[in-house]
């Protein structure tokens, strides 16, 4: 659930979410809608999916050379430098060639105690297979980089290229050239070679080819080059590029019930890992829709009617990525212009005005039949070097939707039908991956290309040993529990055991509609049944019947909530979001009282109603400040902070950062705040203020300040690492300094990333399984320039488990890597909405929940009176 | 000095909008629109721009490109691949695009049977020996019903800035109108074609006497196609090397047709099911959200409901609920225009969806189980 929205926003297929943790999964289907999955529409405003997703182009073969091009243009002075070229900051390149792998950020070198080793030691050894393949090159392999100069100067890249390759005999056919930088697998005889070419105008041009660099296999330029080459290979295999990944259109899986089509495909990247340069391949699925945006608009109209039609369109469509009928580009819908239609005209490059209808007819032979449809607007993007002027207009009839809408995402049946095809069990996943490698090894053209460059891939995937950390003991009211490590869940073990701290439910409201009177009673009776064993004292609720209208609920709240009210339970009859939003908004801001919304339907089944009531009782208790269980945390005086972001592009275009900080040693109580900001603003300032108040609150609770602070920072997009290192961390330090001159706590900042392509498989006999929860990997597939590790903390029932990547970007704690890893794993046990291990440390999951609630429903910072409770669960 | 000045002036004047190359391609496109050829070959296709433009012409089913330089073709050949959308919504027509590496001086059977062969700015790049063989290969061997040949008009060259001898260093010659036309007429006579001359790139006012910048000859074969003859003459050997081949998904291919039909049938059936259930529900329950649906925006949306009303008339065609199952007769589904158009006949429909869609025991209706869906929620 947590990683899903971002995954979608980046046009990633649901395969990536297959191993979504069971965080709150049970609750998801039972209580509405704070747990409703996938309602989120976040978007990293600065990471538009199609920017990097732009195919180098069917039309413009920019691929191989776009990268050096920028270096060449931006930093011509660097070209002369032979040593130190690798220091070229790749991180500061903007736009299309964003450094999605955060290549230039070396954070390990600043962390003294992990210079020698960053590996942990505890746990039992486990053999692991992965989805990584070593890239091998001939001994003494190097890529030769040349600068190509023209005299007289030639502007057009194509011309430059044509002139240069009049000398193919000299240069050979294997080359990559971007108009100024030439990469060859061989060294020319002379350092400087001069040749002459003639233009079609008969002009003679002197071309000077100067060797500027010999690139070792691991240089950043080489890495980018490998990636480009590999993409070429995928293209040769007739895979279709959509966004960043490649898909096989030959065997689509069609799901006609939902007009969906799933293309199997691959996502790949080649990077320098701990020991060697490796290719990471993962199976990816692209969900495509066999309907146009216009079809979709029509059916939406049919569903919602005139009144809410435009709003519904905006809600469902904005942020989605579309494919056009006439080229292989993806565009993100940023807006819908209802005042325009296909008959509107635009000015072509040559200055003539033409209507969209005529243009598409003439250019692509595409008929636009509905002349009254609105047009879609895709915001201006920088593409390569050229700037696209103004927003782009797209015609709904000529666009196909990709990915899932929020509505589909929350439709259980859609997700179920999809999961059948996309959630591959470990064995099958590995088989698909190996199939690609097989293709690569068997295709003659591909092999020739690789041979020409002197490269090859290992045929077997990388395998090595990881460690499985022991499961934690769960402490609850003086009792200690072990859980079955295979399931990473202790709901059975702790059933009927008193909670660490229970808040009495003695003054509370239960609001329901007439239709749900029976449900309300069922809930009440069952709560009376389940609460005593938990140690929750419960009185009969004040039962209030309301009309099934938002205003009716609100009026009742205004009239009936008193300062003594501890909890408000609203029984809702439909999953209409507006009602939920209104209730949450009122009870989180104007009238700060913990609240619990329950979808009546979840109480309709007698066989599950007890379990549902148990969940609700636990959840309400947490919301009121109760504590459920804890694990042993040996580290003293430590404050744990969790941060996650929610990006709302549909409405308001704002970002919300959720911030939570622990208040006690047992990590059972959390302080929370959130930062709401409009697009373009940096989150940093807000976070600084959050940290300040968190420290103040900590002091109130403990009468001293923490000596250690560990920040788990989630919600960092690809390529944003350097911003974090350069701005956010210094701000944290600043903030700590401002507390007092003598105050000098140890700070650790860990970037948490759920969305990674890394997969681990545990061989078991002849088959492959998911590695067990607690599996830690800190070798081979980590990055040498980082202090990073992977933990598989959750258990999944279907598909492949996705490990979570942790990158310690700042650390003055001097804690051993083993301790950081164990602390992290411990914290994954502390999320109270799920009595099991979750995918990220609890503070991240709490921060996510908070940001999600605020972003989806409240849209401003909740009342601070609630800040020491888990009201957002 | 005076001459220089004059040339300077023209450099400013001679600028074609749209660019000359685009005008040439547009000329071909217009010709395609006019003659609707099914099989088109572009000789000297270079970076495949013309082929790319032509792939959007819906009459064309076979596109071939030939060039002596493989690398220039390869550079952008992937833009001739089908787009994702071509798979999502396979076209009615079939389309195959092939690129061959070879010379126009050689005969290869893969070039037989074309309706239109274009040679845009090709002949001036040919060596004398190649040029000599060219007519026999194109007009004698390939013998398409239409051939288009374009080449620079050297009379125009003085108006072009910086052109000393030829417009491009690789040009082996550039002809004036006289030279081109006599060459063309001779070929036409020899191979039984008629030829008309035209061009693109109008000369500036006052200089009309130099003619078009690019001269074009359009050759039309005078005798009818004799398919059998070419078969017997077919040289056994293929000399061209295929560098690229793309077969576009098409409804002519059973696999894609079946997918499309199954998809459409299930989708249609679901719409019918939903509206049936809605109707039943509204009879029982108070409608939560009675929104009037009148609007200015009158898309074909309403076709669903209207079609339903119109189509579901006969008793045998009425969808019905029986226990937990909803039955939607295939006849009803078949009466929907989209399904109808895809299948053509009812028998075809039954054949295509056999085994792919859950049917009632007698095979006359699509069955949905309503129970299991609610169960899961």
mmCIF file with all atom_site columns, N, CA and C in Angstrom, chain A residues 58-59 61 158 199-201 235-236 240 249-250 256-257 259 263 298 301-303 306 324-326 328 362-365 400 412, chain B residues 29 47 56 58 75-76 78-79 81-85 87 162 167-169 255 264 266-267 270 293 295 297 299-301 376:
data_model
loop_
_atom_site.group_PDB
_atom_site.id
_atom_site.type_symbol
_atom_site.label_atom_id
_atom_site.label_alt_id
_atom_site.label_comp_id
_atom_site.label_asym_id
_atom_site.label_entity_id
_atom_site.label_seq_id
_atom_site.pdbx_PDB_ins_code
_atom_site.Cartn_x
_atom_site.Cartn_y
_atom_site.Cartn_z
_atom_site.occupancy
_atom_site.B_iso_or_equiv
_atom_site.pdbx_formal_charge
_atom_site.auth_seq_id
_atom_site.auth_comp_id
_atom_site.auth_asym_id
_atom_site.auth_atom_id
_atom_site.pdbx_PDB_model_num
ATOM 1   N N  . UNK A 1 58  ? 11.949  6.545   -31.237 1.00 0.00 ? 58  UNK A N  1
ATOM 2   C CA . UNK A 1 58  ? 11.720  5.942   -32.502 1.00 0.00 ? 58  UNK A CA 1
ATOM 3   C C  . UNK A 1 58  ? 12.111  6.930   -33.566 1.00 0.00 ? 58  UNK A C  1
ATOM 4   N N  . UNK A 1 59  ? 11.756  8.146   -33.332 1.00 0.00 ? 59  UNK A N  1
ATOM 5   C CA . UNK A 1 59  ? 12.001  9.145   -34.350 1.00 0.00 ? 59  UNK A CA 1
ATOM 6   C C  . UNK A 1 59  ? 13.395  9.719   -34.241 1.00 0.00 ? 59  UNK A C  1
ATOM 7   N N  . UNK A 1 61  ? 17.026  9.084   -32.861 1.00 0.00 ? 61  UNK A N  1
ATOM 8   C CA . UNK A 1 61  ? 17.926  8.118   -32.256 1.00 0.00 ? 61  UNK A CA 1
ATOM 9   C C  . UNK A 1 61  ? 18.946  8.863   -31.428 1.00 0.00 ? 61  UNK A C  1
ATOM 10  N N  . UNK A 1 158 ? 23.064  16.311  -36.990 1.00 0.00 ? 158 UNK A N  1
ATOM 11  C CA . UNK A 1 158 ? 23.010  15.289  -38.036 1.00 0.00 ? 158 UNK A CA 1
ATOM 12  C C  . UNK A 1 158 ? 24.102  15.500  -39.065 1.00 0.00 ? 158 UNK A C  1
ATOM 13  N N  . UNK A 1 199 ? 30.792  19.070  -47.376 1.00 0.00 ? 199 UNK A N  1
ATOM 14  C CA . UNK A 1 199 ? 29.351  19.175  -47.196 1.00 0.00 ? 199 UNK A CA 1
ATOM 15  C C  . UNK A 1 199 ? 28.670  19.105  -48.547 1.00 0.00 ? 199 UNK A C  1
ATOM 16  N N  . UNK A 1 200 ? 27.333  19.039  -48.521 1.00 0.00 ? 200 UNK A N  1
ATOM 17  C CA . UNK A 1 200 ? 26.617  18.949  -49.788 1.00 0.00 ? 200 UNK A CA 1
ATOM 18  C C  . UNK A 1 200 ? 26.712  20.259  -50.554 1.00 0.00 ? 200 UNK A C  1
ATOM 19  N N  . UNK A 1 201 ? 27.109  21.276  -49.868 1.00 0.00 ? 201 UNK A N  1
ATOM 20  C CA . UNK A 1 201 ? 27.330  22.548  -50.569 1.00 0.00 ? 201 UNK A CA 1
ATOM 21  C C  . UNK A 1 201 ? 28.733  22.641  -51.137 1.00 0.00 ? 201 UNK A C  1
ATOM 22  N N  . UNK A 1 235 ? 15.827  -3.307  -27.717 1.00 0.00 ? 235 UNK A N  1
ATOM 23  C CA . UNK A 1 235 ? 15.131  -2.888  -28.922 1.00 0.00 ? 235 UNK A CA 1
ATOM 24  C C  . UNK A 1 235 ? 15.328  -3.916  -30.031 1.00 0.00 ? 235 UNK A C  1
ATOM 25  N N  . UNK A 1 236 ? 16.549  -4.405  -30.109 1.00 0.00 ? 236 UNK A N  1
ATOM 26  C CA . UNK A 1 236 ? 16.834  -5.416  -31.129 1.00 0.00 ? 236 UNK A CA 1
ATOM 27  C C  . UNK A 1 236 ? 15.998  -6.658  -30.902 1.00 0.00 ? 236 UNK A C  1
ATOM 28  N N  . UNK A 1 240 ? 9.086   -3.413  -26.882 1.00 0.00 ? 240 UNK A N  1
ATOM 29  C CA . UNK A 1 240 ? 8.574   -2.056  -27.056 1.00 0.00 ? 240 UNK A CA 1
ATOM 30  C C  . UNK A 1 240 ? 8.910   -1.224  -25.839 1.00 0.00 ? 240 UNK A C  1
ATOM 31  N N  . UNK A 1 249 ? 5.223   -7.116  -26.730 1.00 0.00 ? 249 UNK A N  1
ATOM 32  C CA . UNK A 1 249 ? 3.830   -6.985  -27.156 1.00 0.00 ? 249 UNK A CA 1
ATOM 33  C C  . UNK A 1 249 ? 3.270   -8.257  -27.772 1.00 0.00 ? 249 UNK A C  1
ATOM 34  N N  . UNK A 1 250 ? 4.102   -9.262  -27.954 1.00 0.00 ? 250 UNK A N  1
ATOM 35  C CA . UNK A 1 250 ? 3.639   -10.434 -28.686 1.00 0.00 ? 250 UNK A CA 1
ATOM 36  C C  . UNK A 1 250 ? 2.675   -11.313 -27.900 1.00 0.00 ? 250 UNK A C  1
ATOM 37  N N  . UNK A 1 256 ? -10.289 -8.871  -20.355 1.00 0.00 ? 256 UNK A N  1
ATOM 38  C CA . UNK A 1 256 ? -11.378 -8.132  -20.992 1.00 0.00 ? 256 UNK A CA 1
ATOM 39  C C  . UNK A 1 256 ? -12.419 -7.605  -20.003 1.00 0.00 ? 256 UNK A C  1
ATOM 40  N N  . UNK A 1 257 ? -12.552 -8.261  -18.863 1.00 0.00 ? 257 UNK A N  1
ATOM 41  C CA . UNK A 1 257 ? -13.528 -7.776  -17.886 1.00 0.00 ? 257 UNK A CA 1
ATOM 42  C C  . UNK A 1 257 ? -13.331 -6.311  -17.546 1.00 0.00 ? 257 UNK A C  1
ATOM 43  N N  . UNK A 1 259 ? -11.239 -4.266  -19.456 1.00 0.00 ? 259 UNK A N  1
ATOM 44  C CA . UNK A 1 259 ? -10.601 -3.650  -20.623 1.00 0.00 ? 259 UNK A CA 1
ATOM 45  C C  . UNK A 1 259 ? -9.130  -3.375  -20.379 1.00 0.00 ? 259 UNK A C  1
ATOM 46  N N  . UNK A 1 263 ? 1.165   -6.183  -20.450 1.00 0.00 ? 263 UNK A N  1
ATOM 47  C CA . UNK A 1 263 ? 2.323   -6.607  -21.225 1.00 0.00 ? 263 UNK A CA 1
ATOM 48  C C  . UNK A 1 263 ? 3.434   -7.001  -20.277 1.00 0.00 ? 263 UNK A C  1
ATOM 49  N N  . UNK A 1 298 ? -16.423 9.145   -21.937 1.00 0.00 ? 298 UNK A N  1
ATOM 50  C CA . UNK A 1 298 ? -17.817 8.780   -22.206 1.00 0.00 ? 298 UNK A CA 1
ATOM 51  C C  . UNK A 1 298 ? -18.384 7.918   -21.077 1.00 0.00 ? 298 UNK A C  1
ATOM 52  N N  . UNK A 1 301 ? -19.003 9.750   -17.981 1.00 0.00 ? 301 UNK A N  1
ATOM 53  C CA . UNK A 1 301 ? -20.186 10.597  -18.093 1.00 0.00 ? 301 UNK A CA 1
ATOM 54  C C  . UNK A 1 301 ? -21.429 9.768   -17.810 1.00 0.00 ? 301 UNK A C  1
ATOM 55  N N  . UNK A 1 302 ? -21.408 8.595   -18.347 1.00 0.00 ? 302 UNK A N  1
ATOM 56  C CA . UNK A 1 302 ? -22.529 7.689   -18.180 1.00 0.00 ? 302 UNK A CA 1
ATOM 57  C C  . UNK A 1 302 ? -22.695 7.310   -16.706 1.00 0.00 ? 302 UNK A C  1
ATOM 58  N N  . UNK A 1 303 ? -21.561 7.197   -16.033 1.00 0.00 ? 303 UNK A N  1
ATOM 59  C CA . UNK A 1 303 ? -21.618 6.778   -14.639 1.00 0.00 ? 303 UNK A CA 1
ATOM 60  C C  . UNK A 1 303 ? -22.011 7.884   -13.674 1.00 0.00 ? 303 UNK A C  1
ATOM 61  N N  . UNK A 1 306 ? -24.075 14.539  -15.488 1.00 0.00 ? 306 UNK A N  1
ATOM 62  C CA . UNK A 1 306 ? -23.613 15.865  -15.862 1.00 0.00 ? 306 UNK A CA 1
ATOM 63  C C  . UNK A 1 306 ? -22.929 16.632  -14.729 1.00 0.00 ? 306 UNK A C  1
ATOM 64  N N  . UNK A 1 324 ? 0.048   7.879   -27.174 1.00 0.00 ? 324 UNK A N  1
ATOM 65  C CA . UNK A 1 324 ? -0.700  8.397   -28.310 1.00 0.00 ? 324 UNK A CA 1
ATOM 66  C C  . UNK A 1 324 ? -0.731  7.360   -29.426 1.00 0.00 ? 324 UNK A C  1
ATOM 67  N N  . UNK A 1 325 ? -1.681  7.560   -30.311 1.00 0.00 ? 325 UNK A N  1
ATOM 68  C CA . UNK A 1 325 ? -1.858  6.613   -31.404 1.00 0.00 ? 325 UNK A CA 1
ATOM 69  C C  . UNK A 1 325 ? -0.784  6.760   -32.464 1.00 0.00 ? 325 UNK A C  1
ATOM 70  N N  . UNK A 1 326 ? -0.140  7.904   -32.490 1.00 0.00 ? 326 UNK A N  1
ATOM 71  C CA . UNK A 1 326 ? 0.688   8.201   -33.649 1.00 0.00 ? 326 UNK A CA 1
ATOM 72  C C  . UNK A 1 326 ? 2.189   8.220   -33.370 1.00 0.00 ? 326 UNK A C  1
ATOM 73  N N  . UNK A 1 328 ? 5.479   7.064   -30.328 1.00 0.00 ? 328 UNK A N  1
ATOM 74  C CA . UNK A 1 328 ? 5.739   6.215   -29.171 1.00 0.00 ? 328 UNK A CA 1
ATOM 75  C C  . UNK A 1 328 ? 6.176   7.041   -27.979 1.00 0.00 ? 328 UNK A C  1
ATOM 76  N N  . UNK A 1 362 ? -3.776  15.094  -41.663 1.00 0.00 ? 362 UNK A N  1
ATOM 77  C CA . UNK A 1 362 ? -2.754  15.265  -42.672 1.00 0.00 ? 362 UNK A CA 1
ATOM 78  C C  . UNK A 1 362 ? -1.465  14.542  -42.285 1.00 0.00 ? 362 UNK A C  1
ATOM 79  N N  . UNK A 1 363 ? -1.093  14.716  -41.055 1.00 0.00 ? 363 UNK A N  1
ATOM 80  C CA . UNK A 1 363 ? 0.194   14.201  -40.626 1.00 0.00 ? 363 UNK A CA 1
ATOM 81  C C  . UNK A 1 363 ? 0.168   12.691  -40.397 1.00 0.00 ? 363 UNK A C  1
ATOM 82  N N  . UNK A 1 364 ? -0.881  12.225  -39.751 1.00 0.00 ? 364 UNK A N  1
ATOM 83  C CA . UNK A 1 364 ? -0.889  10.826  -39.331 1.00 0.00 ? 364 UNK A CA 1
ATOM 84  C C  . UNK A 1 364 ? -2.080  10.036  -39.851 1.00 0.00 ? 364 UNK A C  1
ATOM 85  N N  . UNK A 1 365 ? -2.873  10.674  -40.680 1.00 0.00 ? 365 UNK A N  1
ATOM 86  C CA . UNK A 1 365 ? -4.052  9.999   -41.205 1.00 0.00 ? 365 UNK A CA 1
ATOM 87  C C  . UNK A 1 365 ? -4.982  9.550   -40.078 1.00 0.00 ? 365 UNK A C  1
ATOM 88  N N  . UNK A 1 400 ? -4.390  6.705   -25.524 1.00 0.00 ? 400 UNK A N  1
ATOM 89  C CA . UNK A 1 400 ? -4.776  5.527   -24.764 1.00 0.00 ? 400 UNK A CA 1
ATOM 90  C C  . UNK A 1 400 ? -4.249  5.652   -23.353 1.00 0.00 ? 400 UNK A C  1
ATOM 91  N N  . UNK A 1 412 ? -11.494 -4.101  -5.753  1.00 0.00 ? 412 UNK A N  1
ATOM 92  C CA . UNK A 1 412 ? -10.900 -5.365  -5.354  1.00 0.00 ? 412 UNK A CA 1
ATOM 93  C C  . UNK A 1 412 ? -10.824 -6.356  -6.515  1.00 0.00 ? 412 UNK A C  1
ATOM 94  N N  . UNK B 2 29  ? 2.893   11.267  -50.971 1.00 0.00 ? 29  UNK B N  1
ATOM 95  C CA . UNK B 2 29  ? 1.719   10.980  -50.147 1.00 0.00 ? 29  UNK B CA 1
ATOM 96  C C  . UNK B 2 29  ? 0.432   11.289  -50.923 1.00 0.00 ? 29  UNK B C  1
ATOM 97  N N  . UNK B 2 47  ? 16.981  7.265   -44.427 1.00 0.00 ? 47  UNK B N  1
ATOM 98  C CA . UNK B 2 47  ? 16.611  7.128   -43.010 1.00 0.00 ? 47  UNK B CA 1
ATOM 99  C C  . UNK B 2 47  ? 15.134  6.796   -42.828 1.00 0.00 ? 47  UNK B C  1
ATOM 100 N N  . UNK B 2 56  ? 1.266   5.520   -42.286 1.00 0.00 ? 56  UNK B N  1
ATOM 101 C CA . UNK B 2 56  ? -0.020  6.014   -41.798 1.00 0.00 ? 56  UNK B CA 1
ATOM 102 C C  . UNK B 2 56  ? -1.111  5.979   -42.873 1.00 0.00 ? 56  UNK B C  1
ATOM 103 N N  . UNK B 2 58  ? -3.720  4.374   -44.928 1.00 0.00 ? 58  UNK B N  1
ATOM 104 C CA . UNK B 2 58  ? -4.429  3.140   -44.586 1.00 0.00 ? 58  UNK B CA 1
ATOM 105 C C  . UNK B 2 58  ? -4.611  2.192   -45.766 1.00 0.00 ? 58  UNK B C  1
ATOM 106 N N  . UNK B 2 75  ? 19.761  3.440   -38.562 1.00 0.00 ? 75  UNK B N  1
ATOM 107 C CA . UNK B 2 75  ? 19.778  4.500   -37.568 1.00 0.00 ? 75  UNK B CA 1
ATOM 108 C C  . UNK B 2 75  ? 18.394  4.808   -37.019 1.00 0.00 ? 75  UNK B C  1
ATOM 109 N N  . UNK B 2 76  ? 17.410  4.796   -37.884 1.00 0.00 ? 76  UNK B N  1
ATOM 110 C CA . UNK B 2 76  ? 16.083  5.169   -37.412 1.00 0.00 ? 76  UNK B CA 1
ATOM 111 C C  . UNK B 2 76  ? 15.024  4.141   -37.756 1.00 0.00 ? 76  UNK B C  1
ATOM 112 N N  . UNK B 2 78  ? 13.733  1.760   -36.224 1.00 0.00 ? 78  UNK B N  1
ATOM 113 C CA . UNK B 2 78  ? 12.758  1.321   -35.230 1.00 0.00 ? 78  UNK B CA 1
ATOM 114 C C  . UNK B 2 78  ? 11.500  2.167   -35.226 1.00 0.00 ? 78  UNK B C  1
ATOM 115 N N  . UNK B 2 79  ? 11.565  3.313   -35.868 1.00 0.00 ? 79  UNK B N  1
ATOM 116 C CA . UNK B 2 79  ? 10.334  4.078   -35.898 1.00 0.00 ? 79  UNK B CA 1
ATOM 117 C C  . UNK B 2 79  ? 9.328   3.462   -36.875 1.00 0.00 ? 79  UNK B C  1
ATOM 118 N N  . UNK B 2 81  ? 8.579   0.353   -36.481 1.00 0.00 ? 81  UNK B N  1
ATOM 119 C CA . UNK B 2 81  ? 7.964   -0.716  -35.692 1.00 0.00 ? 81  UNK B CA 1
ATOM 120 C C  . UNK B 2 81  ? 6.547   -0.318  -35.303 1.00 0.00 ? 81  UNK B C  1
ATOM 121 N N  . UNK B 2 82  ? 5.709   -1.316  -35.044 1.00 0.00 ? 82  UNK B N  1
ATOM 122 C CA . UNK B 2 82  ? 4.367   -0.979  -34.568 1.00 0.00 ? 82  UNK B CA 1
ATOM 123 C C  . UNK B 2 82  ? 4.448   -0.255  -33.226 1.00 0.00 ? 82  UNK B C  1
ATOM 124 N N  . UNK B 2 83  ? 3.503   0.605   -32.972 1.00 0.00 ? 83  UNK B N  1
ATOM 125 C CA . UNK B 2 83  ? 3.439   1.301   -31.687 1.00 0.00 ? 83  UNK B CA 1
ATOM 126 C C  . UNK B 2 83  ? 2.631   0.456   -30.714 1.00 0.00 ? 83  UNK B C  1
ATOM 127 N N  . UNK B 2 84  ? 2.823   0.702   -29.434 1.00 0.00 ? 84  UNK B N  1
ATOM 128 C CA . UNK B 2 84  ? 2.016   -0.037  -28.456 1.00 0.00 ? 84  UNK B CA 1
ATOM 129 C C  . UNK B 2 84  ? 0.527   0.003   -28.805 1.00 0.00 ? 84  UNK B C  1
ATOM 130 N N  . UNK B 2 85  ? 0.100   1.160   -29.254 1.00 0.00 ? 85  UNK B N  1
ATOM 131 C CA . UNK B 2 85  ? -1.313  1.327   -29.555 1.00 0.00 ? 85  UNK B CA 1
ATOM 132 C C  . UNK B 2 85  ? -1.760  0.434   -30.706 1.00 0.00 ? 85  UNK B C  1
ATOM 133 N N  . UNK B 2 87  ? -0.983  -2.468  -31.062 1.00 0.00 ? 87  UNK B N  1
ATOM 134 C CA . UNK B 2 87  ? -1.325  -3.749  -30.451 1.00 0.00 ? 87  UNK B CA 1
ATOM 135 C C  . UNK B 2 87  ? -2.616  -3.639  -29.649 1.00 0.00 ? 87  UNK B C  1
ATOM 136 N N  . UNK B 2 162 ? 25.861  28.753  -52.870 1.00 0.00 ? 162 UNK B N  1
ATOM 137 C CA . UNK B 2 162 ? 26.955  27.851  -52.511 1.00 0.00 ? 162 UNK B CA 1
ATOM 138 C C  . UNK B 2 162 ? 27.064  26.607  -53.371 1.00 0.00 ? 162 UNK B C  1
ATOM 139 N N  . UNK B 2 167 ? 24.691  19.683  -56.130 1.00 0.00 ? 167 UNK B N  1
ATOM 140 C CA . UNK B 2 167 ? 24.104  20.040  -54.840 1.00 0.00 ? 167 UNK B CA 1
ATOM 141 C C  . UNK B 2 167 ? 24.659  19.201  -53.689 1.00 0.00 ? 167 UNK B C  1
ATOM 142 N N  . UNK B 2 168 ? 25.176  18.037  -54.021 1.00 0.00 ? 168 UNK B N  1
ATOM 143 C CA . UNK B 2 168 ? 25.684  17.151  -52.978 1.00 0.00 ? 168 UNK B CA 1
ATOM 144 C C  . UNK B 2 168 ? 26.959  16.499  -53.498 1.00 0.00 ? 168 UNK B C  1
ATOM 145 N N  . UNK B 2 169 ? 27.959  16.359  -52.651 1.00 0.00 ? 169 UNK B N  1
ATOM 146 C CA . UNK B 2 169 ? 29.220  15.815  -53.146 1.00 0.00 ? 169 UNK B CA 1
ATOM 147 C C  . UNK B 2 169 ? 29.098  14.399  -53.714 1.00 0.00 ? 169 UNK B C  1
ATOM 148 N N  . UNK B 2 255 ? -5.497  -14.457 -34.456 1.00 0.00 ? 255 UNK B N  1
ATOM 149 C CA . UNK B 2 255 ? -5.125  -14.272 -33.057 1.00 0.00 ? 255 UNK B CA 1
ATOM 150 C C  . UNK B 2 255 ? -5.610  -12.921 -32.530 1.00 0.00 ? 255 UNK B C  1
ATOM 151 N N  . UNK B 2 264 ? -14.344 -7.538  -26.627 1.00 0.00 ? 264 UNK B N  1
ATOM 152 C CA . UNK B 2 264 ? -15.541 -6.753  -26.891 1.00 0.00 ? 264 UNK B CA 1
ATOM 153 C C  . UNK B 2 264 ? -16.787 -7.465  -26.364 1.00 0.00 ? 264 UNK B C  1
ATOM 154 N N  . UNK B 2 266 ? -17.001 -9.630  -23.870 1.00 0.00 ? 266 UNK B N  1
ATOM 155 C CA . UNK B 2 266 ? -17.074 -9.581  -22.407 1.00 0.00 ? 266 UNK B CA 1
ATOM 156 C C  . UNK B 2 266 ? -17.430 -8.178  -21.935 1.00 0.00 ? 266 UNK B C  1
ATOM 157 N N  . UNK B 2 267 ? -16.847 -7.203  -22.588 1.00 0.00 ? 267 UNK B N  1
ATOM 158 C CA . UNK B 2 267 ? -17.135 -5.827  -22.185 1.00 0.00 ? 267 UNK B CA 1
ATOM 159 C C  . UNK B 2 267 ? -18.604 -5.488  -22.415 1.00 0.00 ? 267 UNK B C  1
ATOM 160 N N  . UNK B 2 270 ? -20.816 -7.187  -20.002 1.00 0.00 ? 270 UNK B N  1
ATOM 161 C CA . UNK B 2 270 ? -20.789 -6.578  -18.671 1.00 0.00 ? 270 UNK B CA 1
ATOM 162 C C  . UNK B 2 270 ? -21.651 -5.336  -18.593 1.00 0.00 ? 270 UNK B C  1
ATOM 163 N N  . UNK B 2 293 ? -29.896 12.975  -15.991 1.00 0.00 ? 293 UNK B N  1
ATOM 164 C CA . UNK B 2 293 ? -28.818 12.945  -16.961 1.00 0.00 ? 293 UNK B CA 1
ATOM 165 C C  . UNK B 2 293 ? -29.214 13.610  -18.267 1.00 0.00 ? 293 UNK B C  1
ATOM 166 N N  . UNK B 2 295 ? -27.924 16.799  -20.816 1.00 0.00 ? 295 UNK B N  1
ATOM 167 C CA . UNK B 2 295 ? -26.731 17.615  -20.933 1.00 0.00 ? 295 UNK B CA 1
ATOM 168 C C  . UNK B 2 295 ? -26.526 18.181  -22.318 1.00 0.00 ? 295 UNK B C  1
ATOM 169 N N  . UNK B 2 297 ? -23.430 18.185  -23.347 1.00 0.00 ? 297 UNK B N  1
ATOM 170 C CA . UNK B 2 297 ? -22.398 17.245  -23.794 1.00 0.00 ? 297 UNK B CA 1
ATOM 171 C C  . UNK B 2 297 ? -23.081 15.927  -24.107 1.00 0.00 ? 297 UNK B C  1
ATOM 172 N N  . UNK B 2 299 ? -22.411 12.892  -25.812 1.00 0.00 ? 299 UNK B N  1
ATOM 173 C CA . UNK B 2 299 ? -21.525 11.995  -26.539 1.00 0.00 ? 299 UNK B CA 1
ATOM 174 C C  . UNK B 2 299 ? -22.254 10.700  -26.891 1.00 0.00 ? 299 UNK B C  1
ATOM 175 N N  . UNK B 2 300 ? -21.564 9.863   -27.574 1.00 0.00 ? 300 UNK B N  1
ATOM 176 C CA . UNK B 2 300 ? -22.177 8.598   -27.963 1.00 0.00 ? 300 UNK B CA 1
ATOM 177 C C  . UNK B 2 300 ? -22.375 7.699   -26.746 1.00 0.00 ? 300 UNK B C  1
ATOM 178 N N  . UNK B 2 301 ? -22.114 8.260   -25.587 1.00 0.00 ? 301 UNK B N  1
ATOM 179 C CA . UNK B 2 301 ? -22.307 7.566   -24.325 1.00 0.00 ? 301 UNK B CA 1
ATOM 180 C C  . UNK B 2 301 ? -23.648 6.878   -24.265 1.00 0.00 ? 301 UNK B C  1
ATOM 181 N N  . UNK B 2 376 ? -16.428 -11.536 -2.428  1.00 0.00 ? 376 UNK B N  1
ATOM 182 C CA . UNK B 2 376 ? -15.036 -11.111 -2.226  1.00 0.00 ? 376 UNK B CA 1
ATOM 183 C C  . UNK B 2 376 ? -14.923 -9.729  -1.621  1.00 0.00 ? 376 UNK B C  1
#
